[in-house]
Each structure stands twice: as structure tokens, then as C-alpha cells.
Amino acid sequence: MPDITAGAVRLGSDVLLGSPRLRGARVGVVCNHASVDHAFRHIVDRLTEAPGVHLAAIFGPQHGFQSDVQDNMVETPHRDDQARRVPVYSLYSDTREPTAEMLHGLDVLVIDLQDIGARIYTYIYTMANCLRAAARHGLRVIVCDRPNPIGGVQVEGAALSAGFESFVGQFPIPMRHGMTIGELAALFNEHFAIGASLEIAPMERWHRRFYADQTGLPWVMPSPNMPTLDAAIVYPGTVLFEGTLLSEGRGTTRPFELVGAPWIDADRFAAAMSALELPGVHFRPAVFEPTFQKHAQQRCGGCQIHVIDRGAFRPVLTGVALVDMFRRFDPARFGWRPPPYEYERHRAPIDILSGSDVLRRDIDSGRPLQDIVQGWREDEQAFERLRKPYLLY
């Protein structure tokens, strides 16, 4: 294999495939189309070409192995990869955890998924489910570490509360966790007692302050509505819009950066948001027409979120402030999205997204924004202490 680009982060997959750890093994790999290296080589192709390695199965997360399924709660069927003559199992289908039959005959399960740094992004729970299955069946797991694209420093938001677990939140961690997928694997496996035989293939040359565009690695959309790093930076806050009847920009070229609704005056709304003087962000008035999903083919007023200082920007604070402002603008037409949402058919989607019913009740009662944010601080400090032994960089 050619040398990695000078100065670029060396991925966990590079470290793993540069070692003899998979020689003679029948390997299953959990991945999707973003599981590429600095030269755009896919992990499946690299495993197929690796000497002494037998690729025996592929597992895909939500949106599918090829990330071709656009929306949430649209399941992906199992299929065969005709070129490599191996089965492709969907872990977002009739099962979200590998079965004994799927794992039969494997010696090791390799996980190479690109997380985006938010508690509700489901790939980390696909990983957790794989660890559970591997623990039951005595299978070794190797997680190939990848950068957290929005950095590994900041922690923000309330932790998930007991009783609000779902496929978008299995563990009591804040919305912005500031960990890599390898670090999360160790945390889940050890602190939350999954107990799998786990190895982490660490990165080299990654620093916690790095964002994705500082790594020397290409940006490949981790999922269909995560087209840019800009979207990932705001996502831990504006993902909350999925729990409302407001548009989070799906169906536009700027999902999660554009937010709005048909009944909103864009200029007035953006001016009101700017008056809050939130750190590191500018709210530009925007009118947009989603091509699909909420308010499709309707003219929506709102704003585009422009992050002008990454270090100061607080995505969760910003997302909550936006939802709160939309409600204050028109309480009669503002609404919380009803279930179902991500396999949860009873609880309000905003509750499983935010991690409890506290945020919904606070916004409905008109609680001041600063009081809402202050309520997170204890959770943030506790998680910073909890995660410390699991930080690799």
C-alpha cells in the first residue's frame, strides 16, 4: 500500500491493515460508503485485497451499506454482494443486532463507521449492538477509530435520563460527547458493562482540537442528510427539529443549517435570533422550499445558521434557542412531532432526542433559555469526569 499523505491523520483501519492481526481470519465488517481512507479506498476493498484475510460478511447500519436510503425508519433489506460473493446484512431491518446465523463462522468482527459526534447518531448504537452480540457469541471485535469530525474537546447538553432509552440514545451521555467512536466503544463496553472481547485500532496524528477539515482526510457523507462538515457542526442542536413540526432543512441542499416553517417571517425571525447574541454564530434570514419531507413544496421562512467561530459556538444551546424562538413567534402553530420515531411508538420524538421530557416541558412553560442551559452543567461536568479514562488522544 502507498504511504499515507504526509501530515494526514492515520486512521485506525490503516493501523489495523498495516499489522498482522487479521491474518488467517474470517472477517465480518460493519461499514458503509463513508468507510474510506485518505485515498478513497473502501474498507471492504482493502480487506478483500489484504493477504491472508478472508472477507466473509458485510454489515450495514441505518441508511444501508451504500447509504442510499434517504429517510429515517425506512429499513434496508439483506442482500448479497455479487462482486465479492459475500452476504450483506442490514442492521436496520428486521433486526438491529447481528444474529447468531449472521455471525456464524466469523473469527473477528471489524467495525469501521464514521460517527459525527452527537448522542443521537445511530451508528454508535449499531456498534453497541454488535458488541452485545459478540459478547454473547464469544466473538472478537476490533473497532477502527476515526476522527470525531466536530472535535474532541467540547461536551454539551443534558445527559439521557433513565426511561428514555431508544435507538437514538442507549446510554446516559450528553448530546455532544466529544469522543471518537473508538473511545465510545471502550466506554460502552467497560463502563456500561457490555463485556465483549474488544480491541481498538487507534489513529495516529489526530488531536482533539481537530475538526474534519484539519485531518487531511476526505469528507464523504456519513449519511444522506449529512452533506458537509458545516451540517455536522450544527447537527447536535438542530437535530432537535426532528422532534417538531418545523423543517430542519431536509429536502434542501443545506439540511440542519436551514430551519423554518411556512408561517414565519424570515427577516423578523433572524433579527430576533441575532438579538440573543449567541456565541460564534450568525443567523441569516432565509426562505427555502423543501423538495421532500416536512412542508415539501411550501415556502418556508426562517434562517440559515452560519458558524463564524467554531471554538465559541455551542450547537446545543443554539438549537434549543431556535426551537424556543419558533414557539414564541407563534405558539398556536408551533407543534411537537407525534410518534412514531426511530422505533419508539409511544414517547414524543422530542423527548427521546433531547433525552428526557424536561426540555419539552421547559420550552412549553416559557422557562428562560439561560435557566435551561444552566440545568445541563452538572451532567456536562459529570460526563467530562466519566469519559476521561477512556480518552485515547
Short mmCIF file of N, CA and C in Angstrom, two decimals, residues 160-319:
data_model
loop_
_atom_site.label_atom_id
_atom_site.label_comp_id
_atom_site.label_asym_id
_atom_site.label_seq_id
_atom_site.Cartn_x
_atom_site.Cartn_y
_atom_site.Cartn_z
N LEU A 160 -28.79 11.76 28.74
CA LEU A 160 -30.00 10.96 28.61
C LEU A 160 -30.44 10.47 29.98
N SER A 161 -31.73 10.57 30.26
CA SER A 161 -32.28 10.12 31.54
C SER A 161 -32.80 8.69 31.43
N ALA A 162 -32.74 7.97 32.54
CA ALA A 162 -33.27 6.61 32.59
C ALA A 162 -34.74 6.61 32.22
N GLY A 163 -35.13 5.63 31.42
CA GLY A 163 -36.51 5.53 30.96
C GLY A 163 -36.74 6.14 29.60
N PHE A 164 -35.74 6.84 29.06
CA PHE A 164 -35.88 7.47 27.74
C PHE A 164 -34.92 6.84 26.72
N GLU A 165 -34.46 5.62 27.00
CA GLU A 165 -33.57 4.94 26.08
C GLU A 165 -34.31 4.58 24.79
N SER A 166 -33.59 4.61 23.69
CA SER A 166 -34.16 4.29 22.37
C SER A 166 -33.00 4.00 21.41
N PHE A 167 -33.33 3.80 20.16
CA PHE A 167 -32.28 3.56 19.17
C PHE A 167 -31.50 4.84 18.85
N VAL A 168 -31.98 6.00 19.30
CA VAL A 168 -31.19 7.23 19.18
C VAL A 168 -30.61 7.65 20.53
N GLY A 169 -30.55 6.73 21.46
CA GLY A 169 -29.94 7.02 22.75
C GLY A 169 -30.03 5.82 23.68
N GLN A 170 -28.92 5.12 23.86
CA GLN A 170 -28.91 3.94 24.73
C GLN A 170 -28.26 4.20 26.08
N PHE A 171 -27.42 5.24 26.16
CA PHE A 171 -26.62 5.44 27.37
C PHE A 171 -26.72 6.88 27.85
N PRO A 172 -26.52 7.13 29.14
CA PRO A 172 -26.65 8.48 29.70
C PRO A 172 -25.43 9.35 29.41
N ILE A 173 -25.36 9.81 28.17
CA ILE A 173 -24.27 10.70 27.75
C ILE A 173 -24.88 11.99 27.22
N PRO A 174 -24.13 13.11 27.22
CA PRO A 174 -24.67 14.37 26.70
C PRO A 174 -24.84 14.34 25.18
N MET A 175 -25.57 15.33 24.68
CA MET A 175 -25.82 15.38 23.24
C MET A 175 -24.51 15.50 22.45
N ARG A 176 -23.63 16.41 22.86
CA ARG A 176 -22.31 16.50 22.23
C ARG A 176 -21.31 15.87 23.18
N HIS A 177 -20.79 14.70 22.79
CA HIS A 177 -19.99 13.91 23.72
C HIS A 177 -18.49 14.15 23.61
N GLY A 178 -18.02 14.65 22.47
CA GLY A 178 -16.61 14.95 22.32
C GLY A 178 -15.69 13.74 22.37
N MET A 179 -16.16 12.60 21.88
CA MET A 179 -15.35 11.38 21.87
C MET A 179 -15.29 10.80 20.46
N THR A 180 -14.27 10.00 20.20
CA THR A 180 -14.21 9.26 18.95
C THR A 180 -15.02 7.97 19.09
N ILE A 181 -15.28 7.33 17.97
CA ILE A 181 -16.07 6.10 18.01
C ILE A 181 -15.32 4.99 18.75
N GLY A 182 -13.99 4.98 18.65
CA GLY A 182 -13.21 4.00 19.40
C GLY A 182 -13.27 4.25 20.89
N GLU A 183 -13.19 5.51 21.29
CA GLU A 183 -13.31 5.84 22.71
C GLU A 183 -14.69 5.50 23.24
N LEU A 184 -15.72 5.76 22.44
CA LEU A 184 -17.07 5.39 22.85
C LEU A 184 -17.21 3.88 22.98
N ALA A 185 -16.59 3.13 22.08
CA ALA A 185 -16.65 1.67 22.17
C ALA A 185 -16.12 1.19 23.50
N ALA A 186 -14.98 1.72 23.92
CA ALA A 186 -14.40 1.33 25.21
C ALA A 186 -15.29 1.74 26.37
N LEU A 187 -15.85 2.95 26.30
CA LEU A 187 -16.77 3.42 27.35
C LEU A 187 -17.98 2.51 27.45
N PHE A 188 -18.62 2.23 26.33
CA PHE A 188 -19.81 1.38 26.33
C PHE A 188 -19.47 -0.01 26.85
N ASN A 189 -18.35 -0.55 26.37
CA ASN A 189 -18.01 -1.93 26.68
C ASN A 189 -17.61 -2.12 28.13
N GLU A 190 -16.88 -1.15 28.68
CA GLU A 190 -16.36 -1.28 30.04
C GLU A 190 -17.28 -0.63 31.07
N HIS A 191 -17.52 0.66 30.94
CA HIS A 191 -18.31 1.34 31.97
C HIS A 191 -19.75 0.85 31.99
N PHE A 192 -20.32 0.63 30.83
CA PHE A 192 -21.71 0.17 30.76
C PHE A 192 -21.80 -1.35 30.62
N ALA A 193 -20.68 -2.01 30.84
CA ALA A 193 -20.62 -3.46 31.11
C ALA A 193 -21.19 -4.33 30.01
N ILE A 194 -20.89 -4.01 28.75
CA ILE A 194 -21.27 -4.93 27.67
C ILE A 194 -20.39 -6.18 27.72
N GLY A 195 -19.10 -6.00 27.92
CA GLY A 195 -18.22 -7.13 28.18
C GLY A 195 -17.77 -7.93 26.98
N ALA A 196 -17.70 -7.31 25.82
CA ALA A 196 -17.19 -8.02 24.64
C ALA A 196 -15.67 -8.08 24.68
N SER A 197 -15.11 -8.98 23.88
CA SER A 197 -13.66 -9.04 23.68
C SER A 197 -13.32 -7.97 22.65
N LEU A 198 -12.91 -6.81 23.13
CA LEU A 198 -12.80 -5.62 22.30
C LEU A 198 -11.36 -5.15 22.17
N GLU A 199 -10.97 -4.82 20.94
CA GLU A 199 -9.71 -4.14 20.68
C GLU A 199 -10.02 -2.85 19.92
N ILE A 200 -9.25 -1.81 20.20
CA ILE A 200 -9.37 -0.57 19.44
C ILE A 200 -8.13 -0.43 18.58
N ALA A 201 -8.33 -0.21 17.28
CA ALA A 201 -7.22 0.16 16.40
C ALA A 201 -7.17 1.68 16.40
N PRO A 202 -6.21 2.28 17.10
CA PRO A 202 -6.21 3.73 17.28
C PRO A 202 -5.71 4.47 16.05
N MET A 203 -6.03 5.75 15.99
CA MET A 203 -5.49 6.62 14.95
C MET A 203 -4.09 7.09 15.35
N GLU A 204 -3.41 7.65 14.39
CA GLU A 204 -2.15 8.34 14.64
C GLU A 204 -2.26 9.76 14.09
N ARG A 205 -1.67 10.71 14.78
CA ARG A 205 -1.61 12.11 14.38
C ARG A 205 -2.95 12.83 14.49
N TRP A 206 -3.88 12.30 15.25
CA TRP A 206 -5.13 13.03 15.48
C TRP A 206 -5.05 13.76 16.82
N HIS A 207 -5.51 15.00 16.82
CA HIS A 207 -5.55 15.81 18.03
C HIS A 207 -7.00 16.19 18.33
N ARG A 208 -7.32 16.29 19.59
CA ARG A 208 -8.70 16.51 20.00
C ARG A 208 -9.28 17.82 19.47
N ARG A 209 -8.43 18.80 19.22
CA ARG A 209 -8.93 20.09 18.74
C ARG A 209 -9.25 20.07 17.25
N PHE A 210 -8.87 18.98 16.53
CA PHE A 210 -9.08 18.93 15.09
C PHE A 210 -10.56 18.81 14.74
N TYR A 211 -10.97 19.57 13.73
CA TYR A 211 -12.23 19.32 13.03
C TYR A 211 -11.89 18.53 11.77
N ALA A 212 -12.90 18.03 11.08
CA ALA A 212 -12.66 17.13 9.95
C ALA A 212 -11.78 17.75 8.89
N ASP A 213 -11.92 19.04 8.65
CA ASP A 213 -11.14 19.67 7.59
C ASP A 213 -9.71 19.97 8.01
N GLN A 214 -9.32 19.56 9.20
CA GLN A 214 -7.94 19.71 9.65
C GLN A 214 -7.20 18.38 9.71
N THR A 215 -7.83 17.32 9.24
CA THR A 215 -7.25 15.98 9.36
C THR A 215 -6.50 15.52 8.12
N GLY A 216 -6.70 16.20 6.99
CA GLY A 216 -6.11 15.73 5.73
C GLY A 216 -6.89 14.59 5.11
N LEU A 217 -8.05 14.25 5.67
CA LEU A 217 -8.87 13.16 5.16
C LEU A 217 -10.04 13.71 4.35
N PRO A 218 -10.54 12.95 3.38
CA PRO A 218 -11.67 13.44 2.58
C PRO A 218 -12.97 13.42 3.37
N TRP A 219 -13.89 14.33 3.02
CA TRP A 219 -15.23 14.29 3.59
C TRP A 219 -16.12 13.47 2.66
N VAL A 220 -16.59 12.35 3.15
CA VAL A 220 -17.59 11.55 2.44
C VAL A 220 -18.82 11.54 3.33
N MET A 221 -19.97 11.87 2.78
CA MET A 221 -21.19 11.98 3.59
C MET A 221 -21.39 10.73 4.44
N PRO A 222 -21.39 10.83 5.77
CA PRO A 222 -21.63 9.65 6.59
C PRO A 222 -23.05 9.11 6.42
N SER A 223 -24.00 9.99 6.11
CA SER A 223 -25.39 9.61 5.86
C SER A 223 -25.97 10.59 4.86
N PRO A 224 -27.10 10.27 4.25
CA PRO A 224 -27.59 11.08 3.13
C PRO A 224 -27.87 12.55 3.46
N ASN A 225 -28.22 12.86 4.71
CA ASN A 225 -28.52 14.24 5.06
C ASN A 225 -27.40 14.88 5.88
N MET A 226 -26.18 14.40 5.69
CA MET A 226 -25.01 15.00 6.33
C MET A 226 -24.01 15.34 5.22
N PRO A 227 -24.39 16.29 4.34
CA PRO A 227 -23.59 16.51 3.13
C PRO A 227 -22.28 17.21 3.36
N THR A 228 -22.16 17.99 4.44
CA THR A 228 -20.98 18.82 4.65
C THR A 228 -20.57 18.81 6.11
N LEU A 229 -19.34 19.24 6.36
CA LEU A 229 -18.90 19.45 7.74
C LEU A 229 -19.74 20.54 8.40
N ASP A 230 -20.15 21.55 7.65
CA ASP A 230 -20.99 22.61 8.22
C ASP A 230 -22.26 22.02 8.83
N ALA A 231 -22.85 21.05 8.15
CA ALA A 231 -24.06 20.41 8.68
C ALA A 231 -23.75 19.66 9.96
N ALA A 232 -22.61 18.97 10.00
CA ALA A 232 -22.23 18.21 11.20
C ALA A 232 -22.00 19.12 12.40
N ILE A 233 -21.44 20.30 12.16
CA ILE A 233 -21.14 21.22 13.26
C ILE A 233 -22.41 21.69 13.96
N VAL A 234 -23.47 21.95 13.19
CA VAL A 234 -24.72 22.43 13.81
C VAL A 234 -25.64 21.30 14.26
N TYR A 235 -25.41 20.11 13.75
CA TYR A 235 -26.32 18.97 13.95
C TYR A 235 -26.66 18.66 15.41
N PRO A 236 -25.73 18.70 16.36
CA PRO A 236 -26.12 18.36 17.74
C PRO A 236 -27.22 19.26 18.31
N GLY A 237 -27.46 20.41 17.69
CA GLY A 237 -28.55 21.27 18.12
C GLY A 237 -29.76 21.20 17.23
N THR A 238 -29.56 21.32 15.92
CA THR A 238 -30.71 21.39 15.03
C THR A 238 -31.33 20.03 14.76
N VAL A 239 -30.69 18.95 15.18
CA VAL A 239 -31.36 17.65 15.10
C VAL A 239 -32.62 17.64 15.95
N LEU A 240 -32.69 18.52 16.94
CA LEU A 240 -33.90 18.62 17.77
C LEU A 240 -35.13 18.98 16.94
N PHE A 241 -34.92 19.62 15.78
CA PHE A 241 -36.05 19.97 14.92
C PHE A 241 -36.77 18.73 14.40
N GLU A 242 -36.09 17.58 14.40
CA GLU A 242 -36.77 16.35 14.01
C GLU A 242 -37.91 16.01 14.97
N GLY A 243 -37.86 16.55 16.16
CA GLY A 243 -38.92 16.32 17.14
C GLY A 243 -40.01 17.37 17.11
N THR A 244 -40.02 18.23 16.08
CA THR A 244 -41.02 19.29 15.95
C THR A 244 -41.72 19.17 14.59
N LEU A 245 -42.68 20.06 14.37
CA LEU A 245 -43.32 20.16 13.06
C LEU A 245 -42.65 21.20 12.19
N LEU A 246 -41.53 21.73 12.63
CA LEU A 246 -40.73 22.68 11.87
C LEU A 246 -39.80 21.93 10.91
N SER A 247 -39.40 22.58 9.83
CA SER A 247 -38.45 21.97 8.90
C SER A 247 -37.03 22.12 9.41
N GLU A 248 -36.29 21.01 9.41
CA GLU A 248 -34.87 21.06 9.73
C GLU A 248 -34.03 21.14 8.46
N GLY A 249 -34.68 21.51 7.34
CA GLY A 249 -33.94 21.68 6.09
C GLY A 249 -33.79 20.42 5.27
N ARG A 250 -34.36 19.30 5.72
CA ARG A 250 -34.35 18.12 4.85
C ARG A 250 -35.11 18.46 3.57
N GLY A 251 -34.59 17.96 2.46
CA GLY A 251 -35.19 18.31 1.18
C GLY A 251 -34.61 19.57 0.59
N THR A 252 -33.56 20.12 1.23
CA THR A 252 -32.80 21.23 0.66
C THR A 252 -31.34 20.77 0.54
N THR A 253 -30.51 21.63 -0.03
CA THR A 253 -29.10 21.29 -0.13
C THR A 253 -28.34 21.62 1.14
N ARG A 254 -29.02 22.18 2.16
CA ARG A 254 -28.38 22.54 3.42
C ARG A 254 -29.17 22.02 4.61
N PRO A 255 -29.38 20.68 4.70
CA PRO A 255 -30.10 20.15 5.85
C PRO A 255 -29.38 20.48 7.15
N PHE A 256 -30.17 20.79 8.16
CA PHE A 256 -29.75 21.12 9.52
C PHE A 256 -29.12 22.50 9.64
N GLU A 257 -28.77 23.13 8.53
CA GLU A 257 -28.33 24.52 8.55
C GLU A 257 -29.49 25.47 8.27
N LEU A 258 -30.43 25.05 7.45
CA LEU A 258 -31.64 25.81 7.17
C LEU A 258 -32.76 25.30 8.06
N VAL A 259 -33.43 26.18 8.76
CA VAL A 259 -34.57 25.80 9.60
C VAL A 259 -35.68 26.82 9.38
N GLY A 260 -36.93 26.34 9.43
CA GLY A 260 -38.03 27.28 9.21
C GLY A 260 -39.38 26.62 9.15
N ALA A 261 -40.37 27.43 8.80
CA ALA A 261 -41.76 26.96 8.70
C ALA A 261 -42.53 27.93 7.80
N PRO A 262 -43.63 27.49 7.18
CA PRO A 262 -44.36 28.34 6.24
C PRO A 262 -44.94 29.61 6.86
N TRP A 263 -45.16 29.63 8.15
CA TRP A 263 -45.82 30.77 8.78
C TRP A 263 -44.85 31.79 9.39
N ILE A 264 -43.56 31.67 9.11
CA ILE A 264 -42.54 32.51 9.73
C ILE A 264 -42.03 33.58 8.76
N ASP A 265 -41.94 34.83 9.25
CA ASP A 265 -41.31 35.92 8.52
C ASP A 265 -39.80 35.83 8.76
N ALA A 266 -39.03 35.57 7.71
CA ALA A 266 -37.61 35.28 7.85
C ALA A 266 -36.84 36.47 8.43
N ASP A 267 -37.12 37.66 7.97
CA ASP A 267 -36.37 38.83 8.45
C ASP A 267 -36.61 39.07 9.93
N ARG A 268 -37.85 39.01 10.34
CA ARG A 268 -38.16 39.22 11.76
C ARG A 268 -37.55 38.12 12.63
N PHE A 269 -37.62 36.89 12.14
CA PHE A 269 -37.11 35.77 12.93
C PHE A 269 -35.60 35.86 13.09
N ALA A 270 -34.88 36.10 12.00
CA ALA A 270 -33.42 36.18 12.07
C ALA A 270 -32.98 37.35 12.96
N ALA A 271 -33.71 38.46 12.89
CA ALA A 271 -33.38 39.60 13.75
C ALA A 271 -33.56 39.24 15.22
N ALA A 272 -34.62 38.50 15.53
CA ALA A 272 -34.86 38.10 16.92
C ALA A 272 -33.77 37.15 17.41
N MET A 273 -33.33 36.23 16.56
CA MET A 273 -32.26 35.33 16.95
C MET A 273 -30.94 36.09 17.12
N SER A 274 -30.67 37.02 16.24
CA SER A 274 -29.43 37.80 16.35
C SER A 274 -29.40 38.61 17.64
N ALA A 275 -30.56 39.06 18.07
CA ALA A 275 -30.64 39.86 19.30
C ALA A 275 -30.23 39.06 20.54
N LEU A 276 -30.26 37.73 20.46
CA LEU A 276 -29.84 36.90 21.60
C LEU A 276 -28.32 36.93 21.80
N GLU A 277 -27.59 37.31 20.74
CA GLU A 277 -26.13 37.39 20.79
C GLU A 277 -25.50 36.07 21.26
N LEU A 278 -25.92 34.99 20.64
CA LEU A 278 -25.35 33.69 20.95
C LEU A 278 -23.92 33.61 20.42
N PRO A 279 -23.05 32.87 21.08
CA PRO A 279 -21.64 32.88 20.71
C PRO A 279 -21.34 32.14 19.41
N GLY A 280 -20.48 32.77 18.58
CA GLY A 280 -19.90 32.09 17.43
C GLY A 280 -20.81 31.83 16.26
N VAL A 281 -21.95 32.54 16.17
CA VAL A 281 -22.91 32.19 15.13
C VAL A 281 -23.61 33.44 14.59
N HIS A 282 -23.95 33.39 13.29
CA HIS A 282 -24.74 34.44 12.65
C HIS A 282 -25.99 33.80 12.05
N PHE A 283 -27.12 34.45 12.22
CA PHE A 283 -28.39 33.97 11.70
C PHE A 283 -28.79 34.84 10.51
N ARG A 284 -28.72 34.26 9.32
CA ARG A 284 -29.07 34.99 8.10
C ARG A 284 -30.51 34.67 7.72
N PRO A 285 -31.35 35.70 7.47
CA PRO A 285 -32.72 35.41 7.04
C PRO A 285 -32.71 34.53 5.79
N ALA A 286 -33.56 33.53 5.76
CA ALA A 286 -33.58 32.61 4.62
C ALA A 286 -35.00 32.15 4.35
N VAL A 287 -35.34 32.05 3.07
CA VAL A 287 -36.61 31.48 2.62
C VAL A 287 -36.25 30.30 1.73
N PHE A 288 -36.85 29.15 1.98
CA PHE A 288 -36.49 27.95 1.23
C PHE A 288 -37.71 27.08 1.01
N GLU A 289 -37.61 26.19 0.05
CA GLU A 289 -38.73 25.29 -0.29
C GLU A 289 -38.21 23.86 -0.31
N PRO A 290 -38.50 23.08 0.73
CA PRO A 290 -38.05 21.68 0.73
C PRO A 290 -38.66 20.91 -0.43
N THR A 291 -37.88 20.04 -1.02
CA THR A 291 -38.40 19.21 -2.11
C THR A 291 -39.06 17.94 -1.59
N PHE A 292 -38.77 17.56 -0.34
CA PHE A 292 -39.41 16.40 0.27
C PHE A 292 -39.40 16.59 1.78
N GLN A 293 -40.04 15.66 2.47
CA GLN A 293 -40.18 15.67 3.93
C GLN A 293 -41.08 16.80 4.38
N LYS A 294 -40.88 17.35 5.58
CA LYS A 294 -41.81 18.34 6.13
C LYS A 294 -41.95 19.56 5.21
N HIS A 295 -43.19 19.99 5.01
CA HIS A 295 -43.51 21.20 4.24
C HIS A 295 -42.97 21.16 2.82
N ALA A 296 -42.96 19.97 2.23
CA ALA A 296 -42.47 19.82 0.86
C ALA A 296 -43.26 20.72 -0.08
N GLN A 297 -42.52 21.38 -0.99
CA GLN A 297 -43.09 22.31 -1.97
C GLN A 297 -43.82 23.50 -1.34
N GLN A 298 -43.49 23.81 -0.09
CA GLN A 298 -44.05 25.00 0.55
C GLN A 298 -42.92 25.98 0.87
N ARG A 299 -43.23 27.25 0.75
CA ARG A 299 -42.25 28.30 1.02
C ARG A 299 -42.11 28.47 2.53
N CYS A 300 -40.92 28.21 3.04
CA CYS A 300 -40.68 28.29 4.48
C CYS A 300 -39.79 29.50 4.79
N GLY A 301 -40.16 30.23 5.82
CA GLY A 301 -39.32 31.32 6.31
C GLY A 301 -38.57 30.87 7.54
N GLY A 302 -37.37 31.38 7.69
CA GLY A 302 -36.56 31.02 8.85
C GLY A 302 -35.18 31.62 8.72
N CYS A 303 -34.16 30.81 8.91
CA CYS A 303 -32.80 31.33 8.82
C CYS A 303 -31.84 30.22 8.42
N GLN A 304 -30.68 30.64 7.96
CA GLN A 304 -29.55 29.74 7.81
C GLN A 304 -28.57 30.05 8.92
N ILE A 305 -28.03 28.99 9.53
CA ILE A 305 -27.10 29.12 10.64
C ILE A 305 -25.69 29.14 10.07
N HIS A 306 -24.99 30.23 10.27
CA HIS A 306 -23.61 30.37 9.81
C HIS A 306 -22.70 30.40 11.03
N VAL A 307 -21.87 29.38 11.18
CA VAL A 307 -20.94 29.33 12.31
C VAL A 307 -19.71 30.15 11.93
N ILE A 308 -19.43 31.18 12.71
CA ILE A 308 -18.31 32.07 12.41
C ILE A 308 -17.15 31.91 13.38
N ASP A 309 -17.36 31.16 14.46
CA ASP A 309 -16.28 30.87 15.40
C ASP A 309 -16.56 29.50 16.01
N ARG A 310 -15.88 28.47 15.49
CA ARG A 310 -16.14 27.10 15.95
C ARG A 310 -15.87 26.94 17.44
N GLY A 311 -14.80 27.56 17.92
CA GLY A 311 -14.44 27.40 19.31
C GLY A 311 -15.47 27.96 20.27
N ALA A 312 -16.11 29.05 19.89
CA ALA A 312 -17.11 29.68 20.75
C ALA A 312 -18.51 29.09 20.54
N PHE A 313 -18.77 28.57 19.35
CA PHE A 313 -20.12 28.11 19.00
C PHE A 313 -20.57 26.97 19.89
N ARG A 314 -21.81 27.04 20.33
CA ARG A 314 -22.42 25.97 21.14
C ARG A 314 -23.65 25.45 20.41
N PRO A 315 -23.52 24.33 19.73
CA PRO A 315 -24.62 23.87 18.88
C PRO A 315 -25.89 23.52 19.64
N VAL A 316 -25.77 22.91 20.82
CA VAL A 316 -26.97 22.50 21.55
C VAL A 316 -27.71 23.74 22.06
N LEU A 317 -26.98 24.67 22.64
CA LEU A 317 -27.57 25.94 23.05
C LEU A 317 -28.29 26.60 21.87
N THR A 318 -27.63 26.64 20.72
CA THR A 318 -28.19 27.29 19.54
C THR A 318 -29.46 26.58 19.07
N GLY A 319 -29.43 25.26 19.04
CA GLY A 319 -30.61 24.51 18.61
C GLY A 319 -31.79 24.72 19.52
#
